[in-house]
Coordinates of C-alpha atoms in Angstrom, one line a residue:
M894 CA -70.4 36.0 106.4
T895 CA -67.3 33.9 107.5
E896 CA -65.9 30.9 105.6
I897 CA -67.2 28.6 108.2
E898 CA -70.7 29.8 107.8
R899 CA -70.4 29.4 104.0
A900 CA -69.2 25.8 104.4
I901 CA -72.1 25.0 106.8
R902 CA -74.7 26.4 104.4
K903 CA -73.1 24.6 101.5
L904 CA -73.3 21.4 103.5
Q905 CA -76.9 22.0 104.3
R906 CA -77.8 22.5 100.7
K907 CA -75.9 19.3 99.9
H908 CA -78.1 17.2 102.2
T909 CA -81.5 18.1 101.0
V910 CA -84.4 15.6 101.1
S911 CA -84.5 15.2 97.4
R912 CA -80.8 14.7 97.1
V913 CA -80.7 12.1 99.9
A914 CA -83.6 10.2 98.3
Y915 CA -81.9 10.2 95.0
R916 CA -78.7 8.9 96.6
Y917 CA -80.7 6.2 98.4
L918 CA -82.5 5.0 95.3
S919 CA -79.5 5.2 92.9
G920 CA -77.1 3.3 95.3
R921 CA -74.8 6.2 95.9
P922 CA -73.3 7.0 99.4
L923 CA -75.8 8.9 101.5
D924 CA -73.1 11.3 102.7
G925 CA -72.5 12.5 99.1
R926 CA -68.9 11.4 98.8
Q927 CA -67.6 10.6 95.4
G928 CA -65.2 7.9 94.1
Y929 CA -67.5 4.9 94.6
P930 CA -68.3 3.5 91.1
Y931 CA -71.6 2.0 90.2
R932 CA -70.4 -1.2 88.4
H933 CA -67.3 -1.9 90.4
R934 CA -66.6 -2.2 94.1
G935 CA -64.8 0.5 95.9
P936 CA -62.0 -0.2 98.4
G937 CA -63.5 -2.3 101.0
R938 CA -67.1 -1.3 100.1
L939 CA -70.0 -2.5 98.0
A940 CA -70.5 -1.4 94.4
G941 CA -73.3 1.0 93.6
W942 CA -75.5 -1.7 92.1
Q943 CA -75.1 -3.9 95.1
R944 CA -76.1 -1.1 97.5
Q945 CA -79.0 -0.3 95.3
A946 CA -80.2 -3.9 95.3
V947 CA -80.0 -4.1 99.1
R948 CA -81.8 -0.8 99.6
L949 CA -84.6 -1.6 97.3
G950 CA -84.8 -5.3 97.9
V951 CA -85.1 -5.4 101.7
P952 CA -88.2 -3.0 101.8
A953 CA -89.8 -4.9 98.9
A954 CA -89.3 -8.2 100.7
A955 CA -90.7 -6.7 103.9
V956 CA -93.8 -5.5 102.1
M957 CA -94.3 -8.9 100.4
A958 CA -94.0 -10.7 103.7
A959 CA -96.6 -8.3 105.3
A960 CA -99.0 -8.7 102.3
Y961 CA -98.7 -12.5 102.1
P962 CA -98.1 -13.9 105.6
G963 CA -98.3 -17.5 104.4
Q964 CA -95.3 -17.0 102.1
A965 CA -93.3 -15.1 104.6
G966 CA -91.6 -18.2 105.9
G967 CA -90.3 -19.2 102.5
V968 CA -89.1 -15.7 101.7
L969 CA -87.4 -15.4 105.1
G970 CA -85.7 -18.8 104.8
T971 CA -84.4 -18.0 101.3
A972 CA -83.1 -14.6 102.6
V973 CA -81.4 -16.3 105.5
A974 CA -79.8 -19.0 103.3
V975 CA -78.5 -16.4 100.8
T976 CA -77.2 -14.2 103.6
G977 CA -75.5 -17.1 105.3
W978 CA -73.8 -18.1 102.0
R979 CA -72.6 -14.6 101.4
V980 CA -71.3 -14.2 104.9
R981 CA -69.5 -17.5 104.7
R982 CA -68.0 -16.6 101.4
R983 CA -66.9 -13.2 102.7
F984 CA -65.1 -14.7 105.7
T985 CA -63.4 -17.2 103.4
M986 CA -62.2 -14.5 101.0
R987 CA -61.1 -12.4 104.0
R988 CA -58.8 -15.2 105.1
F989 CA -57.7 -15.9 101.5
N990 CA -56.8 -12.2 101.1
R991 CA -55.1 -12.0 104.4
E992 CA -52.9 -15.0 103.6
Y993 CA -52.0 -14.3 100.0
V994 CA -53.1 -10.9 98.6
T995 CA -52.3 -8.5 101.4
P996 CA -48.7 -9.7 102.0
T997 CA -48.0 -9.8 98.3
L998 CA -49.2 -6.2 97.8
A999 CA -47.0 -5.1 100.7
A1000 CA -44.0 -6.6 99.0
L1001 CA -44.9 -5.4 95.5
A1002 CA -45.5 -1.7 96.2
P1003 CA -41.9 -0.9 97.2
A1004 CA -40.5 -3.1 94.4
M1005 CA -42.3 -1.0 91.8
G1006 CA -41.6 2.3 93.6
L1007 CA -45.3 2.9 94.2
Q1008 CA -46.9 3.1 97.6
T1009 CA -50.4 3.3 96.2
G1010 CA -52.1 2.5 92.9
V1011 CA -51.2 -1.2 92.9
H1012 CA -54.1 -3.7 92.5
L1013 CA -53.8 -7.4 92.7
H1014 CA -56.4 -10.1 91.9
V1015 CA -55.8 -13.7 92.7
D1016 CA -58.3 -16.3 91.6
P1017 CA -59.2 -18.6 94.6
S1018 CA -59.5 -21.6 92.2
L1019 CA -55.9 -21.2 91.0
G1020 CA -53.9 -24.3 91.8
T1021 CA -54.2 -25.5 95.4
L1022 CA -54.4 -22.1 97.0
T1023 CA -57.7 -22.5 98.8
P1024 CA -57.2 -26.2 99.8
R1025 CA -53.9 -25.1 101.5
L1026 CA -56.0 -22.9 103.9
A1027 CA -58.4 -25.8 104.8
K1028 CA -58.4 -27.0 108.4
P1029 CA -59.0 -30.6 109.3
L1030 CA -62.6 -31.4 110.1
S1031 CA -63.8 -32.8 113.4
P1032 CA -65.8 -36.0 113.5
A1033 CA -69.0 -33.9 114.2
E1034 CA -68.3 -31.7 111.1
V1035 CA -67.7 -34.8 108.9
A1036 CA -71.0 -36.3 110.1
M1037 CA -72.9 -33.0 109.6
R1038 CA -71.5 -32.6 106.0
T1039 CA -72.4 -36.2 105.2
W1040 CA -76.0 -35.7 106.4
Y1041 CA -76.3 -32.4 104.5
G1042 CA -75.0 -34.0 101.3
E1043 CA -77.3 -37.0 101.6
K1044 CA -80.5 -35.4 102.9
V1045 CA -80.6 -31.6 102.2
E1046 CA -78.5 -30.9 99.1
P1047 CA -80.5 -33.3 96.7
V1048 CA -83.7 -31.4 97.6
I1049 CA -82.1 -28.0 97.2
R1050 CA -80.6 -28.9 93.8
W1051 CA -83.6 -30.7 92.4
L1052 CA -85.3 -27.6 90.9
P1053 CA -82.0 -25.9 89.6
E1054 CA -81.0 -29.1 87.9
R1055 CA -84.3 -29.5 86.2
A1056 CA -84.2 -25.8 85.1
Q1057 CA -80.7 -26.3 83.7
R1058 CA -81.7 -29.4 81.8
A1059 CA -84.7 -27.5 80.3
A1060 CA -82.4 -24.7 79.3
W1061 CA -80.0 -27.1 77.6
S1062 CA -83.0 -28.7 75.8
I1063 CA -84.1 -25.3 74.5
Q1064 CA -80.6 -24.5 73.4
R1065 CA -80.4 -27.7 71.4
K1066 CA -83.8 -27.0 69.7
A1067 CA -82.8 -23.5 68.9
E1068 CA -79.3 -24.3 67.6
P1069 CA -80.2 -24.3 63.9
V1070 CA -81.3 -20.7 64.3
T1071 CA -78.8 -19.4 66.8
S1072 CA -75.9 -21.0 64.9
K1073 CA -76.6 -18.5 62.0
L1074 CA -76.1 -15.6 64.4
A1075 CA -72.5 -16.6 65.1
V1076 CA -71.3 -14.3 62.3
F1077 CA -72.4 -11.3 64.4
R1078 CA -70.6 -12.4 67.5
R1079 CA -67.3 -10.8 68.3
P1080 CA -64.4 -13.2 69.0
V1081 CA -63.5 -13.5 72.7
D1082 CA -60.3 -14.7 74.4
G1083 CA -60.4 -18.4 74.6
D1084 CA -58.2 -18.5 77.7
Q1085 CA -60.6 -17.4 80.5
G1086 CA -59.3 -19.8 83.1
P1087 CA -58.1 -18.9 86.7
R1088 CA -55.4 -16.3 86.7
I1089 CA -53.4 -13.7 88.7
E1090 CA -53.9 -10.1 87.5
L1091 CA -51.8 -7.1 88.5
T1092 CA -52.5 -3.5 87.7
A1093 CA -50.2 -0.6 88.6
D1094 CA -50.9 3.1 88.1
T1095 CA -47.7 3.8 86.3
P1096 CA -47.1 3.9 82.5
Y1097 CA -43.8 1.9 82.5
L1098 CA -41.8 -0.7 84.5
T1099 CA -38.2 -1.5 83.6
K1100 CA -37.0 -5.0 82.9
E1101 CA -35.4 -5.3 86.3
Q1102 CA -38.7 -4.2 88.0
R1103 CA -40.7 -6.7 86.0
Q1104 CA -38.3 -9.5 87.0
L1105 CA -38.5 -8.5 90.6
V1106 CA -42.3 -8.5 90.4
S1107 CA -42.3 -11.9 88.9
S1108 CA -40.0 -13.2 91.6
I1109 CA -42.2 -11.8 94.3
I1110 CA -45.4 -13.3 92.7
G1111 CA -43.8 -16.7 92.4
S1112 CA -42.5 -16.6 96.0
K1113 CA -45.7 -15.3 97.8
I1114 CA -48.3 -17.2 95.7
P1115 CA -47.4 -20.9 95.6
V1116 CA -48.7 -21.9 92.1
A1117 CA -46.2 -23.6 89.7
D1118 CA -45.9 -23.4 86.0
L1119 CA -47.7 -20.1 85.1
V1120 CA -47.5 -18.3 81.8
E1121 CA -46.6 -14.6 82.3
S1122 CA -47.6 -11.7 80.0
W1123 CA -47.0 -8.0 80.4
H1124 CA -49.0 -5.1 78.8
Q1125 CA -47.4 -1.7 79.1
V1126 CA -49.5 0.2 76.4
G1127 CA -51.5 3.0 78.0
P1128 CA -51.4 4.9 81.3
R1129 CA -51.3 1.7 83.4
V1130 CA -49.1 -1.4 83.5
R1131 CA -51.0 -4.7 83.5
A1132 CA -49.6 -8.2 84.0
T1133 CA -51.3 -11.6 84.0
W1134 CA -50.2 -15.0 85.1
T1135 CA -52.3 -17.9 83.7
V1136 CA -52.1 -21.7 84.0
R1137 CA -50.1 -23.2 81.2
K1138 CA -52.2 -25.3 78.9
R1139 CA -50.9 -28.8 78.5
P1140 CA -51.0 -31.2 75.5
P1141 CA -52.9 -34.5 75.9
A1142 CA -51.2 -37.3 77.9
R1143 CA -51.0 -39.7 75.0
V1144 CA -51.2 -39.6 71.2
G1145 CA -51.4 -42.7 69.1
V1146 CA -51.9 -44.2 65.7
D1147 CA -55.5 -43.0 65.3
Q1148 CA -54.4 -39.4 65.4
V1149 CA -51.6 -40.1 62.9
A1150 CA -53.9 -41.9 60.5
E1151 CA -56.4 -39.0 60.8
H1152 CA -54.0 -36.2 60.0
L1153 CA -51.7 -38.0 57.5
P1154 CA -54.0 -37.7 54.4
R1155 CA -54.4 -33.9 54.9
L1156 CA -50.7 -33.0 54.8
A1157 CA -48.6 -32.1 51.8
E1158 CA -45.6 -34.2 50.8
W1159 CA -43.2 -32.1 52.7
E1160 CA -45.3 -31.8 55.9
F1161 CA -45.1 -34.2 58.8
F1162 CA -47.5 -34.7 61.7
I1163 CA -45.6 -35.4 65.0
G1164 CA -48.2 -35.0 67.7
M1165 CA -50.6 -32.8 69.6
G1166 CA -50.0 -29.5 71.4
A1167 CA -52.0 -27.5 73.9
G1168 CA -55.7 -27.5 73.3
D1169 CA -55.5 -30.6 71.1
R1170 CA -53.9 -28.7 68.3
P1171 CA -52.0 -30.8 65.8
V1172 CA -48.3 -30.0 65.5
T1173 CA -46.7 -30.4 62.0
L1174 CA -43.3 -29.8 60.6
S1175 CA -42.5 -28.5 57.2
L1176 CA -39.2 -29.6 55.5
R1177 CA -39.8 -27.0 52.8
D1178 CA -40.8 -24.0 54.8
D1179 CA -39.3 -24.4 58.3
S1180 CA -36.1 -26.3 57.6
P1181 CA -34.7 -29.2 55.5
H1182 CA -33.0 -30.8 58.5
L1183 CA -34.0 -31.7 62.1
A1184 CA -32.0 -31.9 65.2
V1185 CA -33.2 -34.2 68.0
S1186 CA -31.5 -33.9 71.4
A1187 CA -32.7 -35.7 74.6
G1188 CA -31.5 -37.8 77.4
T1189 CA -31.7 -41.6 77.5
G1190 CA -35.2 -43.1 77.3
A1191 CA -36.9 -39.8 76.3
G1192 CA -38.1 -41.3 73.0
K1193 CA -35.6 -40.1 70.4
S1194 CA -36.1 -43.2 68.2
V1195 CA -39.9 -42.9 68.6
L1196 CA -39.8 -39.4 67.1
A1197 CA -37.5 -40.5 64.3
E1198 CA -39.7 -43.6 63.6
L1199 CA -42.8 -41.3 63.3
I1200 CA -41.2 -39.1 60.6
A1201 CA -39.7 -42.1 58.8
V1202 CA -43.1 -43.9 58.6
Q1203 CA -44.6 -40.9 56.9
V1204 CA -41.7 -40.6 54.4
L1205 CA -42.2 -44.3 53.5
A1206 CA -45.9 -44.0 53.2
R1207 CA -45.4 -41.3 50.5
G1208 CA -43.1 -43.5 48.5
G1209 CA -39.8 -42.0 49.8
R1210 CA -36.6 -43.7 51.0
V1211 CA -35.2 -44.0 54.5
V1212 CA -31.5 -44.5 55.3
I1213 CA -30.8 -45.5 58.9
L1214 CA -27.3 -45.2 60.4
D1215 CA -27.8 -47.1 63.6
R1216 CA -25.1 -49.1 65.4
K1217 CA -27.2 -50.1 68.4
G1218 CA -30.3 -51.4 66.5
S1219 CA -33.0 -48.9 67.8
H1220 CA -35.2 -49.3 64.7
R1221 CA -36.1 -53.0 64.5
W1222 CA -39.5 -52.0 63.2
A1223 CA -37.8 -51.1 59.9
L1224 CA -36.1 -54.5 59.4
G1225 CA -37.1 -56.0 56.1
L1226 CA -39.2 -53.0 54.9
A1227 CA -38.9 -52.1 51.2
G1228 CA -37.5 -48.6 50.9
V1229 CA -35.3 -48.8 54.0
D1230 CA -31.5 -49.1 54.0
Y1231 CA -30.3 -50.1 57.4
C1232 CA -26.6 -49.4 58.1
T1233 CA -25.2 -51.0 61.3
K1234 CA -21.5 -51.0 60.6
P1235 CA -19.0 -48.1 60.0
A1236 CA -18.2 -49.3 56.5
Q1237 CA -21.8 -49.3 55.5
M1238 CA -22.4 -45.9 57.1
H1239 CA -19.4 -44.5 55.3
D1240 CA -20.5 -45.7 51.9
A1241 CA -24.1 -44.6 52.5
L1242 CA -23.1 -41.0 53.3
V1243 CA -20.7 -40.7 50.4
R1244 CA -23.3 -42.0 47.9
L1245 CA -26.0 -39.7 49.3
A1246 CA -23.8 -36.7 48.9
V1247 CA -23.3 -37.7 45.2
L1248 CA -27.0 -38.1 44.8
A1249 CA -27.8 -34.7 46.3
D1250 CA -25.1 -33.1 44.1
E1251 CA -26.6 -34.7 41.0
R1252 CA -30.1 -33.5 41.9
N1253 CA -28.9 -30.0 42.6
S1254 CA -27.1 -29.9 39.2
L1255 CA -30.3 -31.0 37.4
A1256 CA -32.3 -28.5 39.4
L1257 CA -30.1 -25.7 38.1
H1258 CA -31.5 -26.0 34.6
A1259 CA -35.0 -27.1 35.6
P1260 CA -38.1 -25.0 36.3
E1261 CA -38.9 -23.9 39.8
D1262 CA -41.5 -26.5 40.4
W1263 CA -39.3 -29.4 39.2
D1264 CA -39.4 -32.5 41.4
P1265 CA -36.0 -34.1 41.9
G1266 CA -37.6 -37.5 42.8
A1267 CA -38.5 -39.4 45.9
R1268 CA -37.6 -37.9 49.3
V1269 CA -34.7 -39.4 51.1
L1270 CA -34.6 -39.2 54.9
V1271 CA -31.3 -40.0 56.6
I1272 CA -31.6 -40.9 60.3
C1273 CA -28.3 -40.6 62.2
E1274 CA -28.7 -42.3 65.5
E1275 CA -26.4 -41.4 68.4
L1276 CA -24.4 -38.9 66.3
N1277 CA -21.9 -38.3 69.1
A1278 CA -20.7 -41.9 68.8
T1279 CA -21.4 -42.3 65.0
I1280 CA -19.0 -39.5 64.0
G1281 CA -16.3 -41.0 66.2
Q1282 CA -16.8 -44.4 64.5
L1283 CA -16.6 -42.9 61.0
V1284 CA -13.4 -41.0 61.9
N1285 CA -11.8 -44.2 63.4
F1286 CA -12.9 -46.2 60.3
W1287 CA -11.3 -43.8 57.9
A1288 CA -8.1 -43.6 60.0
E1289 CA -7.7 -47.4 59.4
A1290 CA -9.0 -47.5 55.8
R1291 CA -7.3 -44.4 54.5
G1292 CA -4.7 -45.1 51.9
K1293 CA -1.7 -43.1 50.7
G1294 CA -2.9 -39.9 49.0
D1295 CA -6.4 -40.0 50.5
P1296 CA -7.6 -36.9 52.4
K1297 CA -7.1 -36.8 56.1
R1298 CA -10.7 -35.9 56.9
S1299 CA -13.2 -38.6 56.7
P1300 CA -15.1 -38.4 53.4
A1301 CA -18.3 -39.5 55.2
V1302 CA -18.1 -36.6 57.7
S1303 CA -17.5 -34.2 54.8
A1304 CA -20.5 -35.8 52.9
L1305 CA -22.7 -35.3 56.0
A1306 CA -21.7 -31.6 56.1
D1307 CA -22.4 -31.3 52.4
L1308 CA -25.9 -32.8 52.8
L1309 CA -26.7 -30.3 55.6
F1310 CA -25.8 -27.4 53.2
M1311 CA -27.6 -28.6 50.1
G1312 CA -30.4 -30.9 51.2
R1313 CA -33.4 -28.6 50.6
S1314 CA -33.5 -28.6 46.8
A1315 CA -32.3 -32.2 46.6
K1316 CA -35.0 -33.5 48.9
V1317 CA -32.4 -35.3 51.0
N1318 CA -33.1 -34.5 54.7
V1319 CA -31.0 -35.3 57.7
L1320 CA -32.5 -36.2 61.1
A1321 CA -29.6 -36.0 63.6
I1322 CA -30.1 -37.7 67.0
A1323 CA -27.8 -37.1 69.9
Q1324 CA -28.0 -36.8 73.7
M1325 CA -26.1 -33.5 73.3
L1326 CA -25.7 -32.2 69.8
T1327 CA -22.4 -30.4 70.1
A1328 CA -20.6 -28.7 67.2
R1329 CA -17.9 -31.3 67.2
A1330 CA -20.6 -34.1 66.9
I1331 CA -22.1 -32.6 63.8
G1332 CA -18.9 -31.5 62.1
G1333 CA -18.6 -27.9 63.1
P1334 CA -20.7 -25.0 64.4
E1335 CA -21.6 -23.8 60.8
A1336 CA -23.0 -27.2 60.0
R1337 CA -25.2 -27.2 63.2
E1338 CA -26.8 -23.9 62.1
N1339 CA -28.5 -25.7 59.2
F1340 CA -30.9 -27.4 61.7
G1341 CA -33.9 -25.0 61.6
I1342 CA -36.1 -27.5 63.5
R1343 CA -34.8 -28.5 66.9
C1344 CA -36.5 -31.0 69.2
L1345 CA -35.6 -31.3 72.9
A1346 CA -36.8 -33.4 75.8
R1347 CA -35.5 -34.1 79.3
Y1348 CA -33.0 -31.3 78.6
T1349 CA -30.6 -29.6 81.0
A1350 CA -30.1 -25.8 81.2
N1351 CA -26.7 -26.3 79.5
N1352 CA -28.1 -28.3 76.6
W1353 CA -30.9 -25.8 76.1
K1354 CA -28.6 -22.8 76.1
M1355 CA -26.3 -24.5 73.6
L1356 CA -29.0 -25.5 71.0
V1357 CA -31.7 -22.8 71.4
P1358 CA -30.3 -19.8 73.3
E1359 CA -32.7 -17.5 71.6
A1360 CA -35.8 -19.2 73.1
A1361 CA -36.9 -19.0 76.8
M1362 CA -36.4 -22.3 78.5
P1363 CA -39.7 -23.8 79.8
R1364 CA -39.8 -26.2 82.6
T1365 CA -38.9 -29.8 81.6
S1366 CA -41.6 -32.4 81.8
R1367 CA -41.4 -35.9 83.2
T1368 CA -44.2 -37.1 80.9
L1369 CA -42.9 -39.7 78.5
G1370 CA -43.1 -38.4 74.9
R1371 CA -43.4 -34.7 75.9
W1372 CA -41.1 -32.6 73.7
Q1373 CA -40.3 -29.0 73.0
I1374 CA -40.3 -28.3 69.3
V1375 CA -38.3 -25.1 68.7
I1376 CA -38.7 -23.3 65.3
G1377 CA -37.5 -19.7 64.8
G1378 CA -37.0 -19.2 68.5
Q1379 CA -40.5 -20.3 69.4
A1380 CA -40.9 -23.4 71.6
T1381 CA -44.1 -25.5 71.2
E1382 CA -44.8 -28.1 73.9
T1383 CA -45.9 -31.3 72.0
Q1384 CA -46.9 -34.8 73.0
V1385 CA -45.3 -36.9 70.2
A1386 CA -47.4 -39.7 68.8
Y1387 CA -46.3 -43.2 69.8
L1388 CA -46.5 -46.1 67.4
T1389 CA -45.8 -49.7 68.1
A1390 CA -43.6 -51.7 65.7
A1391 CA -46.7 -53.3 64.1
E1392 CA -48.5 -50.0 63.7
A1393 CA -45.4 -48.4 62.2
R1394 CA -45.0 -51.2 59.6
E1395 CA -48.6 -51.0 58.7
L1396 CA -48.6 -47.3 58.2
A1397 CA -45.4 -47.3 56.2
C1398 CA -46.9 -49.1 53.2
P1399 CA -44.5 -47.6 50.6
R1400 CA -46.0 -47.0 47.2
S1401 CA -42.7 -47.2 45.4
S1402 CA -41.7 -50.3 43.5
G1403 CA -38.6 -50.8 45.6
T1404 CA -36.2 -49.3 43.0
S1405 CA -34.0 -46.7 44.6
E1406 CA -31.7 -44.0 43.3
V1407 CA -29.4 -44.7 46.2
S1408 CA -29.0 -48.4 45.5
G1409 CA -26.0 -50.0 47.1
L1410 CA -26.0 -47.8 50.2
S1411 CA -26.0 -50.6 52.6
S1412 CA -27.6 -53.4 50.8
P1413 CA -29.4 -54.0 47.5
S1414 CA -32.5 -51.9 47.3
G1415 CA -34.6 -54.7 45.9
D1416 CA -36.7 -57.1 47.9
F1417 CA -34.4 -60.1 47.5
L1418 CA -31.1 -60.6 49.4
T1419 CA -28.6 -63.3 50.0
L1420 CA -27.9 -64.5 53.5
R1421 CA -24.7 -62.5 53.7
Q1422 CA -26.4 -59.3 52.5
A1423 CA -29.2 -59.8 55.0
A1424 CA -26.7 -60.1 57.8
E1425 CA -24.8 -57.1 56.8
A1426 CA -27.9 -55.0 56.3
G1427 CA -29.3 -55.9 59.7
V1428 CA -32.4 -57.6 58.2
I1429 CA -31.6 -60.6 60.4
P1430 CA -30.0 -60.0 63.8
W1431 CA -27.4 -62.8 63.6
K1432 CA -24.0 -63.1 62.0
L1433 CA -23.6 -65.1 58.8
D1434 CA -22.3 -68.2 60.4
A1435 CA -25.0 -68.2 63.1
A1436 CA -27.6 -67.7 60.4
K1437 CA -26.4 -70.6 58.4
K1438 CA -26.6 -72.9 61.4
R1439 CA -30.1 -71.8 62.2
L1440 CA -31.0 -72.3 58.5
Q1441 CA -29.6 -75.9 58.6
R1442 CA -31.3 -76.7 61.9
G1443 CA -34.7 -75.2 60.8
V1444 CA -35.0 -72.8 63.8
G1445 CA -38.1 -70.6 63.4
E1446 CA -39.9 -70.0 60.1
V1447 CA -37.1 -70.8 57.8
P1448 CA -37.4 -68.8 54.5
A1449 CA -37.6 -70.7 51.2
P1450 CA -35.1 -69.6 48.5
R1451 CA -36.6 -67.4 45.8
G1452 CA -33.8 -67.4 43.3
K1453 CA -30.0 -67.4 42.8
D1454 CA -27.3 -64.8 42.8
G1455 CA -24.4 -66.8 41.5
N1456 CA -24.0 -69.7 43.8
A1457 CA -25.9 -68.0 46.7
D1458 CA -29.6 -68.4 47.4
L1459 CA -31.8 -65.3 47.3
Y1460 CA -34.5 -64.8 50.0
A1461 CA -37.4 -62.3 50.2
R1462 CA -37.0 -59.5 52.7
Q1463 CA -40.3 -60.3 54.3
D1464 CA -39.5 -64.0 54.7
L1465 CA -36.2 -63.0 56.3
A1466 CA -37.8 -60.5 58.7
R1467 CA -40.4 -63.1 59.7
W1468 CA -37.6 -65.7 60.3
A1469 CA -35.8 -63.1 62.5
E1470 CA -38.9 -62.5 64.6
T1471 CA -39.8 -66.2 65.2
G1472 CA -36.1 -67.1 65.7
E1473 CA -35.7 -64.5 68.4
R1474 CA -38.9 -65.7 70.2
I1475 CA -37.6 -69.3 70.2
S1476 CA -34.2 -68.1 71.5
Q1477 CA -35.9 -66.3 74.4

């Protein structure tokens, strides 16, 4: 017997009646070929279960139509509608694959060194991929779609909608029972949104290959702002690109008031991240100091205000070094020392360094849980310009035998190195926080929390080179909070001046360990002290004239400091607000 005869006999045995019947009923190919899985579709063909459903369903429908002629019309109409929907969907997907998937695969295979074994799935609902393929409708098509939406679709959807509502009602009724079964459910990936999935039949791709694949995906499939992840464990390489989740568009005082009571004394709520997750900072665990770098109008002062309000609400102190007056909300608040002139800033930093050194000396002989006192937050606005002003001030004020370097700049550097145990924290604000602006590269390394918004590539690489730079956002109040090389996109909470003053509500009595920083720490000031501290926006002579003329709600004297009258901070702040409105 020849080899050809053996092959013919083997083929004849292969196609017996029983085997063909088994293949027909089980959904396998009738010719006996292998490689077509039951659960998943083969290349260009139906899956096994789909073939099985067609082979068994069509004869069953024919028998039912013959047995019940009256129902044949409904069955036939349903079959035609389902078939039409599937055909339309198939043609749509064929066009979608022809425009996106097939060209991308043709570019990917050579890039990965593979001619076969590369599989790509692109979700049609991703971005605007499908709308890009849409063709303009003719007037007849518009009229037909309008008629269908008004006349036909409500009838077709009536029964499914009622069934869905009934299912929801049953779920609500059974929720007390089904909720107890949650302990037996396995956790699933919460991010099941539209995505791009790539599978390659190779165990490893180099970094250069992965970068080339990412570049091809980004060029051939026009969807912006995707999050890329690679999995190279196992015999195949898998990559996914998912839509980046975004924080809410706005966060306000309600969220701040909700989260503030839950936080420890060293924790601060700053906003909401992706998935409405609260973002908090820890001045004990993450870092004792914060660096804020952003362009003009990005909300640097809003972020500083948010943290300062929480410090005041817990009975702490806030020292503001601000030449341009960005924190008018803090004018007149007990617990706030507002420095607007270089001399005041100089004295404030020197005294704070002394305070921090005293606290550190006491902590040396105290138990580990010893509390040095109220927290002090130092807000340094526009540090690039502030350091220059302090240097120029010291160049003019320096006497014979004084050090050449500004004691204020040295004090700021000392605070950065010893602020954790002393509970003296620095919040440095600058458009570009260079090493020169902060007093040296070693001083800048003490900022473990770095906040950036409206950043450039140069600014990002200078401050956080260890973190991948995400795309900058135009949304006002949208920040990147970088801790330990991990960037978290955050929508920072916005507070109005009235909301900030109401939330501050310091529990302290007004007595400060840093008294004399910029003004007396009590609640009563002379007119000169109020002008120097920035409690009133006018110079001393202008304030005296307004006081004599009775412009605004003129404060009444509350006491005497020598020959000068003493006024309450709140009265002075109210006078400043009403006087400004009258001037405008």
